[in-house]
């Protein structure tokens, strides 16, 4: 019988093929969007400032010394379809640091470190098998069949969690984000990441909501104020209560509180330009774009690293667009 490792490899290969076919059917050549988070709300220039007061045991990887990294931040809606901001959804934020020195986990980008986070503390479909089933039933059949399968197999609670996480947020700059999946942290620790908003300005929901109100609220915020977030890590204390292989399990913050290790600063800026939109499409974000000290862990991350890399290359080759790295873009 196939073992768990071969099953996982099979599921990942199938998902790559299914999602690539879905992208071909959904988008004409030359206009191929991402399969996940295709609607970007903003691509923003930022700075990632390492805190000067960090315990010695946490001085690993990018945190080894107090410094400031230039960064790009892509904010997006989570839905695999490009849809109105009026629809409730998860939000995603992807942070790409550059000028990062050290040995990389995968070698398809140089001198970068990505953090990929979601506006919910867990990924309800937190195993490769459930991830595969969601892709299979929604692409080959229909979302309704997937819902039926989840109900019949005792996963109603996960469906409720998916519904709970979808919201009409005031602004992506007002909310907290979590990595949902775990990462190596040096040689001795495993962590999850989070960013917590600390801006003095917060947005309000417009009445009525509009198709692009989230982008409009980001623009309004950054026209007069910077946006800031505390970047935090949560140490794994108990491998049973804080598992690596199931991203649907929330690690209890009472047992292991988040620790601030850096500040993300998004300065005032104008970002609604065609050049910035094109740049957002040319970037590729992945949990695998990281130093070895921060390598991704768990099945969902193994699947994402392979799938994201494969689909990013497919998308850029199909559209005859080069994958962009963020160096030499300071003047943008």
Tab-separated table of C-alpha atoms in Angstrom:
chain	number	residue	atom	x	y	z
A	1	UNK	CA	0.000	0.000	0.000
A	2	UNK	CA	1.208	3.574	-0.640
A	3	UNK	CA	2.700	5.217	2.407
A	4	UNK	CA	1.765	8.646	3.721
A	5	UNK	CA	4.737	10.308	2.034
A	6	UNK	CA	3.864	8.913	-1.403
A	7	UNK	CA	0.194	9.824	-0.876
A	8	UNK	CA	1.217	13.406	-0.118
A	9	UNK	CA	3.437	13.614	-3.213
A	10	UNK	CA	0.553	12.253	-5.314
A	11	UNK	CA	-1.895	14.809	-3.890
A	12	UNK	CA	0.542	17.658	-4.512
A	13	UNK	CA	1.174	16.578	-8.118
A	14	UNK	CA	-2.566	16.308	-8.764
A	15	UNK	CA	-3.196	19.765	-7.309
A	16	UNK	CA	-0.492	21.285	-9.497
A	17	UNK	CA	-2.111	19.799	-12.603
A	18	UNK	CA	-5.679	20.716	-11.642
A	19	UNK	CA	-4.839	24.292	-10.686
A	20	UNK	CA	-2.795	24.833	-13.831
A	21	UNK	CA	-5.719	23.633	-15.954
A	22	UNK	CA	-8.044	25.922	-13.994
A	23	UNK	CA	-5.770	28.915	-14.681
A	24	UNK	CA	-5.712	28.077	-18.401
A	25	UNK	CA	-9.510	27.962	-18.528
A	26	UNK	CA	-10.072	31.064	-16.404
A	27	UNK	CA	-7.567	33.500	-17.924
A	28	UNK	CA	-6.525	34.200	-21.514
A	29	UNK	CA	-2.843	33.933	-22.357
A	30	UNK	CA	-1.105	37.182	-21.467
A	31	UNK	CA	-3.462	37.888	-18.560
A	32	UNK	CA	-2.884	34.902	-16.292
A	33	UNK	CA	-3.569	35.702	-12.662
A	34	UNK	CA	-2.516	33.753	-9.581
A	35	UNK	CA	-4.698	30.814	-8.656
A	36	UNK	CA	-4.688	31.856	-4.981
A	37	UNK	CA	-5.294	35.478	-3.959
A	38	UNK	CA	-5.573	36.727	-7.574
A	39	UNK	CA	-7.139	40.094	-6.682
A	40	UNK	CA	-4.472	42.315	-5.221
A	41	UNK	CA	-5.698	45.323	-3.268
A	42	UNK	CA	-2.360	47.105	-3.006
A	43	UNK	CA	1.368	46.638	-3.481
A	44	UNK	CA	3.165	48.825	-0.966
A	45	UNK	CA	6.724	49.830	-0.193
A	46	UNK	CA	7.667	49.230	3.425
A	47	UNK	CA	10.443	48.854	5.964
A	48	UNK	CA	10.941	45.917	8.314
A	49	UNK	CA	12.770	47.068	11.439
A	50	UNK	CA	14.315	44.407	13.674
A	51	UNK	CA	13.815	45.218	17.365
A	52	UNK	CA	16.891	46.097	19.383
A	53	UNK	CA	15.705	44.317	22.544
A	54	UNK	CA	15.373	40.616	21.670
A	55	UNK	CA	16.382	37.683	23.907
A	56	UNK	CA	19.663	36.110	22.779
A	57	UNK	CA	17.947	32.761	22.092
A	58	UNK	CA	15.822	34.498	19.425
A	59	UNK	CA	18.757	36.144	17.631
A	60	UNK	CA	18.646	33.835	14.619
A	61	UNK	CA	18.306	34.318	10.868
A	62	UNK	CA	17.021	37.732	9.913
A	63	UNK	CA	16.823	38.659	13.609
A	64	UNK	CA	20.518	38.068	14.210
A	65	UNK	CA	21.271	41.781	14.343
A	66	UNK	CA	19.338	45.014	14.707
A	67	UNK	CA	18.828	46.409	11.200
A	68	UNK	CA	16.189	47.656	8.800
A	69	UNK	CA	15.244	45.665	5.703
A	70	UNK	CA	13.521	47.305	2.721
A	71	UNK	CA	10.355	45.406	1.830
A	72	UNK	CA	7.377	45.063	-0.471
A	73	UNK	CA	3.922	44.212	0.893
A	74	UNK	CA	1.202	42.709	-1.293
A	75	UNK	CA	-2.333	42.837	0.157
A	76	UNK	CA	-5.052	40.696	-1.409
A	77	UNK	CA	-8.455	39.108	-1.172
A	78	UNK	CA	-8.249	35.386	-0.509
A	79	UNK	CA	-10.901	34.108	-2.920
A	80	UNK	CA	-9.665	32.206	-5.946
A	81	UNK	CA	-12.069	34.306	-8.006
A	82	UNK	CA	-11.661	38.016	-8.676
A	83	UNK	CA	-14.738	39.401	-6.969
A	84	UNK	CA	-16.185	42.539	-5.434
A	85	UNK	CA	-14.875	43.743	-2.070
A	86	UNK	CA	-18.493	43.726	-0.894
A	87	UNK	CA	-18.306	39.938	-0.558
A	88	UNK	CA	-17.066	38.656	2.775
A	89	UNK	CA	-13.629	37.088	2.497
A	90	UNK	CA	-10.324	36.368	4.166
A	91	UNK	CA	-7.526	38.864	3.461
A	92	UNK	CA	-3.934	37.972	2.762
A	93	UNK	CA	-0.745	39.896	3.320
A	94	UNK	CA	2.582	38.818	1.827
A	95	UNK	CA	5.789	40.532	2.951
A	96	UNK	CA	8.988	40.297	0.913
A	97	UNK	CA	12.179	41.509	2.584
A	98	UNK	CA	15.220	42.070	0.430
A	99	UNK	CA	18.944	42.613	0.929
A	100	UNK	CA	18.779	39.467	3.081
A	101	UNK	CA	22.082	37.609	3.412
A	102	UNK	CA	22.383	33.925	4.219
A	103	UNK	CA	21.789	30.434	2.855
A	104	UNK	CA	18.375	30.091	1.232
A	105	UNK	CA	15.892	27.231	1.690
A	106	UNK	CA	15.189	27.115	-2.054
A	107	UNK	CA	17.341	28.841	-4.622
A	108	UNK	CA	14.817	30.392	-7.014
A	109	UNK	CA	15.217	33.863	-5.464
A	110	UNK	CA	18.305	35.519	-4.047
A	111	UNK	CA	18.568	37.783	-0.990
A	112	UNK	CA	14.863	37.686	-0.074
A	113	UNK	CA	12.734	36.501	2.842
A	114	UNK	CA	8.969	36.130	2.469
A	115	UNK	CA	6.268	35.976	5.131
A	116	UNK	CA	2.829	34.857	3.932
A	117	UNK	CA	-0.030	35.552	6.363
A	118	UNK	CA	-3.837	35.341	6.528
A	119	UNK	CA	-6.523	37.283	8.416
A	120	UNK	CA	-7.397	34.192	10.476
A	121	UNK	CA	-5.337	32.289	13.064
A	122	UNK	CA	-5.756	28.889	11.408
A	123	UNK	CA	-6.168	27.298	8.012
A	124	UNK	CA	-9.403	25.317	8.496
A	125	UNK	CA	-8.500	22.863	5.713
A	126	UNK	CA	-5.244	22.230	7.509
A	127	UNK	CA	-3.970	18.954	6.002
A	128	UNK	CA	-2.776	18.085	2.507
A	129	UNK	CA	-5.641	15.591	2.083
A	130	UNK	CA	-8.334	18.183	2.879
A	131	UNK	CA	-6.500	20.784	0.774
A	132	UNK	CA	-6.486	18.297	-2.128
A	133	UNK	CA	-10.179	17.421	-1.687
A	134	UNK	CA	-11.117	21.122	-1.783
A	135	UNK	CA	-9.185	21.629	-5.027
A	136	UNK	CA	-10.479	18.402	-6.594
A	137	UNK	CA	-14.182	18.822	-5.863
A	138	UNK	CA	-14.361	22.555	-6.555
A	139	UNK	CA	-12.408	22.388	-9.848
A	140	UNK	CA	-13.583	19.018	-11.224
A	141	UNK	CA	-17.166	19.130	-9.949
A	142	UNK	CA	-18.669	21.945	-7.885
A	143	UNK	CA	-18.242	23.700	-4.515
A	144	UNK	CA	-21.594	22.237	-3.450
A	145	UNK	CA	-20.287	18.703	-3.864
A	146	UNK	CA	-17.274	19.582	-1.728
A	147	UNK	CA	-19.572	20.964	0.979
A	148	UNK	CA	-21.626	17.782	0.873
A	149	UNK	CA	-18.519	15.611	1.202
A	150	UNK	CA	-17.286	17.653	4.174
A	151	UNK	CA	-20.634	17.278	5.935
A	152	UNK	CA	-20.831	13.550	5.239
A	153	UNK	CA	-17.289	12.950	6.499
A	154	UNK	CA	-17.776	14.785	9.798
A	155	UNK	CA	-16.051	18.053	8.956
A	156	UNK	CA	-18.970	20.419	9.573
A	157	UNK	CA	-16.919	22.296	12.189
A	158	UNK	CA	-14.278	23.134	9.583
A	159	UNK	CA	-16.962	24.558	7.296
A	160	UNK	CA	-18.189	26.736	10.165
A	161	UNK	CA	-14.629	27.951	10.735
A	162	UNK	CA	-14.305	28.845	7.046
A	163	UNK	CA	-17.531	30.840	7.222
A	164	UNK	CA	-16.481	32.516	10.481
A	165	UNK	CA	-13.217	33.771	8.992
A	166	UNK	CA	-14.827	35.575	6.050
A	167	UNK	CA	-15.644	39.184	6.920
A	168	UNK	CA	-16.206	42.675	5.577
A	169	UNK	CA	-13.120	44.276	7.098
A	170	UNK	CA	-12.828	48.062	7.417
A	171	UNK	CA	-9.358	47.969	5.859
A	172	UNK	CA	-6.547	45.439	5.452
A	173	UNK	CA	-4.382	47.913	7.386
A	174	UNK	CA	-6.653	47.644	10.464
A	175	UNK	CA	-6.551	43.907	11.108
A	176	UNK	CA	-4.331	41.194	12.519
A	177	UNK	CA	-2.762	38.450	10.395
A	178	UNK	CA	-1.327	35.004	11.226
A	179	UNK	CA	0.982	32.648	9.363
A	180	UNK	CA	-1.405	29.739	10.216
A	181	UNK	CA	1.473	27.317	9.476
A	182	UNK	CA	4.675	26.675	11.463
A	183	UNK	CA	8.302	27.429	10.613
A	184	UNK	CA	11.714	26.404	11.826
A	185	UNK	CA	13.364	29.074	13.949
A	186	UNK	CA	17.077	28.413	14.112
A	187	UNK	CA	18.025	24.919	15.304
A	188	UNK	CA	16.104	24.778	18.576
A	189	UNK	CA	12.662	26.309	18.009
A	190	UNK	CA	9.505	26.081	15.929
A	191	UNK	CA	7.309	29.166	15.591
A	192	UNK	CA	4.249	30.689	14.026
A	193	UNK	CA	4.180	34.340	12.946
A	194	UNK	CA	1.641	37.135	13.346
A	195	UNK	CA	1.419	40.846	12.654
A	196	UNK	CA	-0.702	43.110	14.851
A	197	UNK	CA	-1.821	46.590	13.676
A	198	UNK	CA	-0.543	49.545	15.717
A	199	UNK	CA	-1.508	52.485	13.486
A	200	UNK	CA	-3.019	55.559	15.107
A	201	UNK	CA	-5.442	55.876	12.175
A	202	UNK	CA	-8.202	53.340	11.467
A	203	UNK	CA	-10.677	53.220	8.604
A	204	UNK	CA	-14.472	53.103	8.597
A	205	UNK	CA	-16.793	50.967	6.514
A	206	UNK	CA	-18.419	53.008	3.739
A	207	UNK	CA	-22.179	52.917	3.345
A	208	UNK	CA	-22.938	51.323	1.035
A	209	UNK	CA	-19.930	49.098	0.449
A	210	UNK	CA	-18.357	49.427	-2.990
A	211	UNK	CA	-16.579	46.960	-5.262
A	212	UNK	CA	-13.159	48.440	-4.396
A	213	UNK	CA	-13.707	49.980	-0.990
A	214	UNK	CA	-10.751	48.115	0.536
A	215	UNK	CA	-8.287	49.617	-1.926
A	216	UNK	CA	-9.912	53.027	-1.470
A	217	UNK	CA	-9.565	52.798	2.326
A	218	UNK	CA	-5.899	51.787	2.026
A	219	UNK	CA	-5.308	54.766	-0.263
A	220	UNK	CA	-7.081	57.155	2.079
A	221	UNK	CA	-5.091	55.870	5.058
A	222	UNK	CA	-1.723	56.160	3.301
A	223	UNK	CA	-2.462	59.560	1.797
A	224	UNK	CA	-2.128	61.151	5.246
A	225	UNK	CA	-0.759	58.549	7.670
A	226	UNK	CA	1.743	55.732	7.783
A	227	UNK	CA	0.609	52.231	8.759
A	228	UNK	CA	2.456	50.138	11.318
A	229	UNK	CA	2.340	46.568	12.587
A	230	UNK	CA	4.144	44.670	15.314
A	231	UNK	CA	5.735	41.549	13.828
A	232	UNK	CA	5.571	38.721	16.386
A	233	UNK	CA	6.558	35.096	16.877
A	234	UNK	CA	4.869	32.359	18.914
A	235	UNK	CA	7.122	29.564	20.174
A	236	UNK	CA	5.902	25.974	20.056
A	237	UNK	CA	5.773	24.733	23.658
A	238	UNK	CA	3.875	21.435	23.358
A	239	UNK	CA	4.094	19.420	20.108
A	240	UNK	CA	0.817	17.647	20.936
A	241	UNK	CA	-1.237	20.762	21.638
A	242	UNK	CA	0.702	22.769	19.049
A	243	UNK	CA	1.049	20.332	16.111
A	244	UNK	CA	3.127	20.890	12.991
A	245	UNK	CA	1.156	18.707	10.571
A	246	UNK	CA	-2.342	20.164	11.085
A	247	UNK	CA	-2.664	23.880	10.324
A	248	UNK	CA	-6.297	23.903	11.480
A	249	UNK	CA	-5.220	23.748	15.135
A	250	UNK	CA	-4.827	27.110	16.871
A	251	UNK	CA	-1.815	27.357	19.127
A	252	UNK	CA	-3.069	28.694	22.456
A	253	UNK	CA	-1.721	32.174	23.156
A	254	UNK	CA	-2.209	31.678	26.892
A	255	UNK	CA	0.251	28.797	26.821
A	256	UNK	CA	2.654	30.620	24.505
A	257	UNK	CA	2.099	34.372	24.094
A	258	UNK	CA	3.320	36.080	20.938
A	259	UNK	CA	6.627	37.974	21.294
A	260	UNK	CA	7.368	41.147	19.342
A	261	UNK	CA	10.598	40.930	17.349
A	262	UNK	CA	10.203	43.576	14.624
A	263	UNK	CA	8.086	46.458	13.308
A	264	UNK	CA	6.593	46.659	9.819
A	265	UNK	CA	6.334	50.300	8.705
A	266	UNK	CA	4.338	51.216	5.586
A	267	UNK	CA	4.966	54.914	4.897
A	268	UNK	CA	2.602	57.354	3.255
A	269	UNK	CA	2.538	56.684	-0.473
A	270	UNK	CA	0.531	56.690	-3.683
A	271	UNK	CA	0.291	53.167	-5.092
A	272	UNK	CA	-2.550	53.157	-7.619
A	273	UNK	CA	-0.414	53.242	-10.755
A	274	UNK	CA	-0.146	50.926	-13.731
A	275	UNK	CA	3.540	50.393	-13.021
A	276	UNK	CA	2.796	49.284	-9.454
A	277	UNK	CA	0.000	46.981	-10.684
A	278	UNK	CA	2.358	45.344	-13.176
A	279	UNK	CA	4.979	44.937	-10.479
A	280	UNK	CA	2.424	43.216	-8.232
A	281	UNK	CA	1.798	40.675	-10.988
A	282	UNK	CA	5.502	40.082	-11.595
A	283	UNK	CA	6.351	39.232	-7.999
A	284	UNK	CA	6.123	35.697	-6.644
A	285	UNK	CA	5.554	35.092	-2.916
A	286	UNK	CA	6.107	31.747	-1.188
A	287	UNK	CA	6.760	30.250	2.254
A	288	UNK	CA	9.834	28.738	0.597
A	289	UNK	CA	11.458	32.109	-0.103
A	290	UNK	CA	13.359	32.152	3.163
A	291	UNK	CA	16.615	31.518	4.936
A	292	UNK	CA	17.259	27.942	6.006
A	293	UNK	CA	16.922	29.056	9.631
A	294	UNK	CA	13.277	29.934	8.875
A	295	UNK	CA	12.320	27.025	6.617
A	296	UNK	CA	8.627	26.073	6.359
A	297	UNK	CA	7.335	23.002	8.207
A	298	UNK	CA	4.293	20.761	7.879
A	299	UNK	CA	2.346	19.247	5.020
A	300	UNK	CA	0.465	22.381	4.002
A	301	UNK	CA	3.748	24.259	3.679
A	302	UNK	CA	5.359	21.427	1.717
A	303	UNK	CA	2.404	21.536	-0.669
A	304	UNK	CA	2.428	25.332	-0.939
A	305	UNK	CA	6.156	25.535	-1.667
A	306	UNK	CA	5.913	23.073	-4.559
A	307	UNK	CA	2.597	24.335	-5.930
A	308	UNK	CA	3.408	28.043	-5.665
A	309	UNK	CA	6.762	27.567	-7.372
A	310	UNK	CA	5.281	25.484	-10.181
A	311	UNK	CA	2.312	27.791	-10.820
A	312	UNK	CA	4.418	30.961	-10.615
A	313	UNK	CA	6.713	29.669	-13.351
A	314	UNK	CA	3.731	28.536	-15.428
A	315	UNK	CA	2.009	31.917	-15.051
A	316	UNK	CA	5.073	33.919	-16.024
A	317	UNK	CA	6.085	31.656	-18.918
A	318	UNK	CA	2.537	31.656	-20.322
A	319	UNK	CA	2.421	35.463	-20.230
A	320	UNK	CA	6.045	35.895	-21.395
A	321	UNK	CA	6.795	37.845	-18.223
A	322	UNK	CA	9.995	37.580	-16.234
A	323	UNK	CA	9.857	36.747	-12.536
A	324	UNK	CA	10.849	39.939	-10.755
A	325	UNK	CA	13.142	40.178	-7.779
A	326	UNK	CA	12.924	43.366	-5.716
A	327	UNK	CA	16.493	44.637	-6.048
A	328	UNK	CA	17.076	47.909	-7.906
A	329	UNK	CA	13.428	48.927	-7.413
A	330	UNK	CA	13.989	51.630	-4.812
A	331	UNK	CA	13.166	54.363	-7.320
A	332	UNK	CA	9.787	52.855	-8.217
